[in-house]
């Protein structure tokens, strides 16, 4: 198995949202939504070829739709 790096981005969020990802790397990711609406999260997986060269995978995006944010 080759080591991999994971890079996460929160590419879109509802207007007025201050939500941030808890980290921009690691295998898993989470966030706490603060507004109803769509949050778009993007993941890049960068597999290392073992020689220190990283090969960029196509980005994967997932839309999370929140109907009611916690505390609202």
mmCIF file of N, CA and C in Angstrom:
data_model
loop_
_atom_site.group_PDB
_atom_site.id
_atom_site.type_symbol
_atom_site.label_atom_id
_atom_site.label_comp_id
_atom_site.label_asym_id
_atom_site.label_seq_id
_atom_site.Cartn_x
_atom_site.Cartn_y
_atom_site.Cartn_z
ATOM 1 N N UNK A 1 0.837 -1.190 0.000
ATOM 2 C CA UNK A 1 0.000 0.000 0.000
ATOM 3 C C UNK A 1 0.876 1.246 0.000
ATOM 4 N N UNK A 2 0.449 2.225 -0.757
ATOM 5 C CA UNK A 2 1.184 3.483 -0.784
ATOM 6 C C UNK A 2 0.493 4.482 0.135
ATOM 7 N N UNK A 3 1.281 5.312 0.819
ATOM 8 C CA UNK A 3 0.655 6.347 1.659
ATOM 9 C C UNK A 3 -0.128 7.328 0.788
ATOM 10 N N UNK A 4 -1.146 7.897 1.365
ATOM 11 C CA UNK A 4 -1.970 8.851 0.628
ATOM 12 C C UNK A 4 -2.168 10.104 1.464
ATOM 13 N N UNK A 5 -2.370 11.215 0.797
ATOM 14 C CA UNK A 5 -2.749 12.459 1.453
ATOM 15 C C UNK A 5 -4.164 12.798 1.014
ATOM 16 N N UNK A 6 -4.910 13.402 1.907
ATOM 17 C CA UNK A 6 -6.290 13.792 1.634
ATOM 18 C C UNK A 6 -6.407 15.297 1.844
ATOM 19 N N UNK A 7 -6.968 15.987 0.869
ATOM 20 C CA UNK A 7 -7.138 17.435 0.958
ATOM 21 C C UNK A 7 -8.615 17.754 0.777
ATOM 22 N N UNK A 8 -9.194 18.430 1.749
ATOM 23 C CA UNK A 8 -10.615 18.746 1.770
ATOM 24 C C UNK A 8 -10.833 20.240 1.602
ATOM 25 N N UNK A 9 -11.905 20.601 0.922
ATOM 26 C CA UNK A 9 -12.295 21.997 0.748
ATOM 27 C C UNK A 9 -13.800 22.131 0.965
ATOM 28 N N UNK A 10 -14.198 23.194 1.610
ATOM 29 C CA UNK A 10 -15.611 23.567 1.671
ATOM 30 C C UNK A 10 -15.775 24.614 0.578
ATOM 31 N N UNK A 11 -16.266 24.190 -0.585
ATOM 32 C CA UNK A 11 -16.268 25.065 -1.762
ATOM 33 C C UNK A 11 -17.500 25.958 -1.856
ATOM 34 N N UNK A 12 -18.570 25.618 -1.151
ATOM 35 C CA UNK A 12 -19.764 26.471 -1.154
ATOM 36 C C UNK A 12 -20.544 26.218 0.126
ATOM 37 N N UNK A 13 -21.199 27.290 0.594
ATOM 38 C CA UNK A 13 -22.044 27.195 1.785
ATOM 39 C C UNK A 13 -23.107 28.277 1.688
ATOM 40 N N UNK A 14 -24.175 28.166 2.471
ATOM 41 C CA UNK A 14 -25.246 29.161 2.402
ATOM 42 C C UNK A 14 -24.733 30.565 2.761
ATOM 43 N N UNK A 15 -25.367 31.557 2.180
ATOM 44 C CA UNK A 15 -25.001 32.943 2.463
ATOM 45 C C UNK A 15 -25.103 33.217 3.963
ATOM 46 N N UNK A 16 -24.100 33.860 4.512
ATOM 47 C CA UNK A 16 -24.082 34.197 5.934
ATOM 48 C C UNK A 16 -23.509 33.110 6.825
ATOM 49 N N UNK A 17 -23.230 31.936 6.273
ATOM 50 C CA UNK A 17 -22.679 30.836 7.063
ATOM 51 C C UNK A 17 -21.219 31.109 7.429
ATOM 52 N N UNK A 18 -20.882 30.763 8.667
ATOM 53 C CA UNK A 18 -19.495 30.869 9.124
ATOM 54 C C UNK A 18 -18.880 29.480 9.331
ATOM 55 N N UNK A 19 -19.577 28.460 8.867
ATOM 56 C CA UNK A 19 -19.128 27.078 9.020
ATOM 57 C C UNK A 19 -17.776 26.870 8.360
ATOM 58 N N UNK A 20 -16.946 26.093 9.034
ATOM 59 C CA UNK A 20 -15.638 25.710 8.496
ATOM 60 C C UNK A 20 -15.463 24.210 8.705
ATOM 61 N N UNK A 21 -14.622 23.616 7.888
ATOM 62 C CA UNK A 21 -14.270 22.216 8.103
ATOM 63 C C UNK A 21 -13.384 22.141 9.338
ATOM 64 N N UNK A 22 -13.460 21.017 10.057
ATOM 65 C CA UNK A 22 -12.651 20.869 11.264
ATOM 66 C C UNK A 22 -11.169 20.728 10.955
ATOM 67 N N UNK A 23 -10.850 20.296 9.750
ATOM 68 C CA UNK A 23 -9.469 20.134 9.315
ATOM 69 C C UNK A 23 -9.487 20.144 7.799
ATOM 70 N N UNK A 24 -8.351 20.394 7.178
ATOM 71 C CA UNK A 24 -8.327 20.335 5.716
ATOM 72 C C UNK A 24 -7.585 19.104 5.223
ATOM 73 N N UNK A 25 -7.307 18.164 6.124
ATOM 74 C CA UNK A 25 -6.638 16.926 5.715
ATOM 75 C C UNK A 25 -7.107 15.778 6.595
ATOM 76 N N UNK A 26 -6.697 14.560 6.268
ATOM 77 C CA UNK A 26 -7.110 13.372 7.003
ATOM 78 C C UNK A 26 -8.129 12.572 6.207
ATOM 79 N N UNK A 27 -8.324 11.341 6.613
ATOM 80 C CA UNK A 27 -9.203 10.432 5.884
ATOM 81 C C UNK A 27 -10.668 10.835 6.015
ATOM 82 N N UNK A 28 -11.074 11.270 7.193
ATOM 83 C CA UNK A 28 -12.466 11.661 7.409
ATOM 84 C C UNK A 28 -12.553 13.159 7.699
ATOM 85 N N UNK A 29 -13.734 13.679 7.561
ATOM 86 C CA UNK A 29 -13.953 15.113 7.736
ATOM 87 C C UNK A 29 -15.320 15.318 8.338
ATOM 88 N N UNK A 30 -15.489 16.395 9.095
ATOM 89 C CA UNK A 30 -16.814 16.747 9.580
ATOM 90 C C UNK A 30 -16.909 18.250 9.767
ATOM 91 N N UNK A 31 -18.140 18.719 9.881
ATOM 92 C CA UNK A 31 -18.404 20.129 10.117
ATOM 93 C C UNK A 31 -19.755 20.250 10.794
ATOM 94 N N UNK A 32 -20.005 21.396 11.400
ATOM 95 C CA UNK A 32 -21.289 21.667 12.025
ATOM 96 C C UNK A 32 -21.950 22.782 11.230
ATOM 97 N N UNK A 33 -23.060 22.496 10.549
ATOM 98 C CA UNK A 33 -23.737 23.530 9.762
ATOM 99 C C UNK A 33 -24.360 24.576 10.694
ATOM 100 N N UNK A 34 -24.334 25.828 10.252
ATOM 101 C CA UNK A 34 -24.934 26.889 11.060
ATOM 102 C C UNK A 34 -26.090 27.592 10.354
ATOM 103 N N UNK A 35 -26.392 27.174 9.133
ATOM 104 C CA UNK A 35 -27.499 27.746 8.363
ATOM 105 C C UNK A 35 -28.129 26.634 7.526
ATOM 106 N N UNK A 36 -29.420 26.700 7.276
ATOM 107 C CA UNK A 36 -30.024 25.766 6.330
ATOM 108 C C UNK A 36 -29.508 26.063 4.928
ATOM 109 N N UNK A 37 -29.473 25.043 4.096
ATOM 110 C CA UNK A 37 -29.048 25.218 2.712
ATOM 111 C C UNK A 37 -28.052 24.162 2.286
ATOM 112 N N UNK A 38 -27.397 24.417 1.160
ATOM 113 C CA UNK A 38 -26.451 23.456 0.582
ATOM 114 C C UNK A 38 -25.022 23.794 0.944
ATOM 115 N N UNK A 39 -24.298 22.761 1.369
ATOM 116 C CA UNK A 39 -22.869 22.841 1.644
ATOM 117 C C UNK A 39 -22.198 21.891 0.651
ATOM 118 N N UNK A 40 -21.217 22.375 -0.088
ATOM 119 C CA UNK A 40 -20.529 21.538 -1.064
ATOM 120 C C UNK A 40 -19.106 21.304 -0.568
ATOM 121 N N UNK A 41 -18.780 20.039 -0.411
ATOM 122 C CA UNK A 41 -17.473 19.627 0.090
ATOM 123 C C UNK A 41 -16.734 18.912 -1.026
ATOM 124 N N UNK A 42 -15.454 19.219 -1.162
ATOM 125 C CA UNK A 42 -14.633 18.612 -2.215
ATOM 126 C C UNK A 42 -13.465 17.865 -1.582
ATOM 127 N N UNK A 43 -13.128 16.722 -2.156
ATOM 128 C CA UNK A 43 -12.014 15.903 -1.677
ATOM 129 C C UNK A 43 -11.059 15.611 -2.822
ATOM 130 N N UNK A 44 -9.777 15.801 -2.547
ATOM 131 C CA UNK A 44 -8.710 15.362 -3.450
ATOM 132 C C UNK A 44 -7.917 14.291 -2.723
ATOM 133 N N UNK A 45 -7.678 13.170 -3.375
ATOM 134 C CA UNK A 45 -6.829 12.120 -2.820
ATOM 135 C C UNK A 45 -5.534 12.145 -3.612
ATOM 136 N N UNK A 46 -4.430 12.255 -2.887
ATOM 137 C CA UNK A 46 -3.119 12.352 -3.521
ATOM 138 C C UNK A 46 -2.301 11.111 -3.156
ATOM 139 N N UNK A 47 -2.361 10.052 -3.996
ATOM 140 C CA UNK A 47 -1.587 8.862 -3.700
ATOM 141 C C UNK A 47 -0.107 9.116 -3.982
ATOM 142 N N UNK A 48 0.741 8.672 -3.080
ATOM 143 C CA UNK A 48 2.188 8.795 -3.247
ATOM 144 C C UNK A 48 2.678 7.556 -3.979
ATOM 145 N N UNK A 49 3.504 7.734 -4.993
ATOM 146 C CA UNK A 49 3.993 6.591 -5.766
ATOM 147 C C UNK A 49 5.141 5.862 -5.069
ATOM 148 N N UNK A 50 5.486 6.277 -3.853
ATOM 149 C CA UNK A 50 6.574 5.636 -3.121
ATOM 150 C C UNK A 50 7.915 6.314 -3.341
ATOM 151 N N UNK A 51 8.031 7.105 -4.383
ATOM 152 C CA UNK A 51 9.269 7.812 -4.672
ATOM 153 C C UNK A 51 9.191 9.285 -4.330
ATOM 154 N N UNK A 52 8.171 9.667 -3.574
ATOM 155 C CA UNK A 52 8.005 11.058 -3.199
ATOM 156 C C UNK A 52 7.208 11.865 -4.208
ATOM 157 N N UNK A 53 6.731 11.218 -5.276
ATOM 158 C CA UNK A 53 5.930 11.912 -6.283
ATOM 159 C C UNK A 53 4.454 11.674 -6.003
ATOM 160 N N UNK A 54 3.687 12.740 -6.003
ATOM 161 C CA UNK A 54 2.259 12.632 -5.769
ATOM 162 C C UNK A 54 1.504 12.677 -7.086
ATOM 163 N N UNK A 55 0.505 11.837 -7.204
ATOM 164 C CA UNK A 55 -0.338 11.760 -8.388
ATOM 165 C C UNK A 55 -1.713 12.305 -8.000
ATOM 166 N N UNK A 56 -2.159 13.341 -8.649
ATOM 167 C CA UNK A 56 -3.416 13.982 -8.272
ATOM 168 C C UNK A 56 -4.598 13.233 -8.873
ATOM 169 N N UNK A 57 -5.550 12.877 -8.016
ATOM 170 C CA UNK A 57 -6.778 12.234 -8.477
ATOM 171 C C UNK A 57 -7.776 13.307 -8.890
ATOM 172 N N UNK A 58 -8.780 12.939 -9.675
ATOM 173 C CA UNK A 58 -9.845 13.903 -9.956
ATOM 174 C C UNK A 58 -10.565 14.270 -8.645
ATOM 175 N N UNK A 59 -10.960 15.505 -8.521
ATOM 176 C CA UNK A 59 -11.683 15.949 -7.325
ATOM 177 C C UNK A 59 -13.070 15.313 -7.285
ATOM 178 N N UNK A 60 -13.519 15.011 -6.091
ATOM 179 C CA UNK A 60 -14.856 14.469 -5.873
ATOM 180 C C UNK A 60 -15.614 15.479 -5.020
ATOM 181 N N UNK A 61 -16.817 15.830 -5.439
ATOM 182 C CA UNK A 61 -17.639 16.766 -4.676
ATOM 183 C C UNK A 61 -18.893 16.075 -4.166
ATOM 184 N N UNK A 62 -19.316 16.507 -2.990
ATOM 185 C CA UNK A 62 -20.548 16.002 -2.389
ATOM 186 C C UNK A 62 -21.345 17.192 -1.861
ATOM 187 N N UNK A 63 -22.617 17.237 -2.195
ATOM 188 C CA UNK A 63 -23.489 18.286 -1.677
ATOM 189 C C UNK A 63 -24.268 17.744 -0.476
ATOM 190 N N UNK A 64 -24.210 18.473 0.624
ATOM 191 C CA UNK A 64 -24.959 18.133 1.825
ATOM 192 C C UNK A 64 -26.025 19.212 1.989
ATOM 193 N N UNK A 65 -27.278 18.792 1.968
ATOM 194 C CA UNK A 65 -28.378 19.739 2.118
ATOM 195 C C UNK A 65 -28.895 19.683 3.553
ATOM 196 N N UNK A 66 -28.895 20.842 4.200
ATOM 197 C CA UNK A 66 -29.356 20.951 5.591
ATOM 198 C C UNK A 66 -30.680 21.684 5.575
ATOM 199 N N UNK A 67 -31.719 21.037 6.112
ATOM 200 C CA UNK A 67 -33.042 21.667 6.137
ATOM 201 C C UNK A 67 -33.208 22.563 7.363
ATOM 202 N N UNK A 68 -32.599 22.151 8.469
ATOM 203 C CA UNK A 68 -32.676 22.964 9.694
ATOM 204 C C UNK A 68 -31.355 22.827 10.424
ATOM 205 N N UNK A 69 -30.662 23.939 10.576
ATOM 206 C CA UNK A 69 -29.364 23.918 11.266
ATOM 207 C C UNK A 69 -29.572 23.745 12.768
ATOM 208 N N UNK A 70 -28.625 23.102 13.456
ATOM 209 C CA UNK A 70 -28.746 22.939 14.908
ATOM 210 C C UNK A 70 -28.914 24.285 15.605
ATOM 211 N N UNK A 71 -29.790 24.342 16.576
ATOM 212 C CA UNK A 71 -29.999 25.555 17.342
ATOM 213 C C UNK A 71 -30.911 26.576 16.690
ATOM 214 N N UNK A 72 -31.476 26.263 15.531
ATOM 215 C CA UNK A 72 -32.370 27.215 14.859
ATOM 216 C C UNK A 72 -33.808 26.775 14.990
#
